Short mmCIF file of C-alpha atoms in Angstrom, two decimals:
data_model
loop_
_atom_site.label_atom_id
_atom_site.label_comp_id
_atom_site.label_asym_id
_atom_site.label_seq_id
_atom_site.Cartn_x
_atom_site.Cartn_y
_atom_site.Cartn_z
CA MET A 1 23.49 -22.49 -13.62
CA LYS A 2 19.84 -23.56 -13.53
CA LYS A 3 19.87 -23.53 -9.73
CA PHE A 4 21.24 -19.98 -9.73
CA VAL A 5 18.61 -18.78 -12.19
CA PHE A 6 15.88 -20.49 -10.18
CA LYS A 7 17.07 -18.88 -6.93
CA LEU A 8 17.42 -15.50 -8.61
CA GLN A 9 13.87 -15.77 -9.96
CA LYS A 10 12.65 -16.73 -6.50
CA VAL A 11 14.33 -13.63 -5.03
CA LEU A 12 12.85 -11.40 -7.74
CA ASP A 13 9.39 -12.85 -7.17
CA TYR A 14 9.71 -12.25 -3.43
CA ARG A 15 10.88 -8.69 -4.02
CA PHE A 16 7.96 -8.04 -6.39
CA GLU A 17 5.55 -9.47 -3.83
CA ILE A 18 6.92 -7.17 -1.11
CA GLU A 19 6.69 -4.12 -3.40
CA GLU A 20 3.08 -4.94 -4.28
CA LYS A 21 2.22 -5.36 -0.60
CA LYS A 22 3.77 -1.96 0.17
CA LYS A 23 1.75 -0.34 -2.62
CA ASP A 24 -1.47 -1.91 -1.34
CA GLU A 25 -0.78 -0.85 2.25
CA PHE A 26 0.04 2.70 1.12
CA ALA A 27 -3.15 2.92 -0.93
CA LYS A 28 -5.23 1.69 2.03
CA ALA A 29 -3.58 4.15 4.40
CA GLN A 30 -4.07 7.00 1.94
CA LYS A 31 -7.74 6.07 1.49
CA LYS A 32 -8.26 5.95 5.27
CA LEU A 33 -6.52 9.31 5.71
CA LEU A 34 -8.73 10.90 3.05
CA SER A 35 -11.82 9.41 4.69
CA GLU A 36 -10.84 10.79 8.10
CA LYS A 37 -10.12 14.19 6.55
CA ASN A 38 -13.57 14.24 4.95
CA LYS A 39 -15.20 13.30 8.26
CA LEU A 40 -13.41 16.13 10.05
CA GLU A 41 -14.36 18.63 7.35
CA SER A 42 -18.01 17.60 7.56
CA LEU A 43 -17.97 17.95 11.36
CA ILE A 44 -16.45 21.42 11.06
CA GLU A 45 -19.11 22.41 8.53
CA ARG A 46 -21.91 21.21 10.83
CA LYS A 47 -20.60 23.27 13.73
CA LYS A 48 -20.66 26.50 11.69
#
């Protein structure tokens, strides 16, 4: 039973790690997208 619990905990830890990585990657992508959007808006404003 201990082996099963250990393996289950290992799987849960791995799953948590993957979820955290996804959240971090999404936040970075969202930040980059917002940055690019702001750059484009500032370029458009300069051309007016």
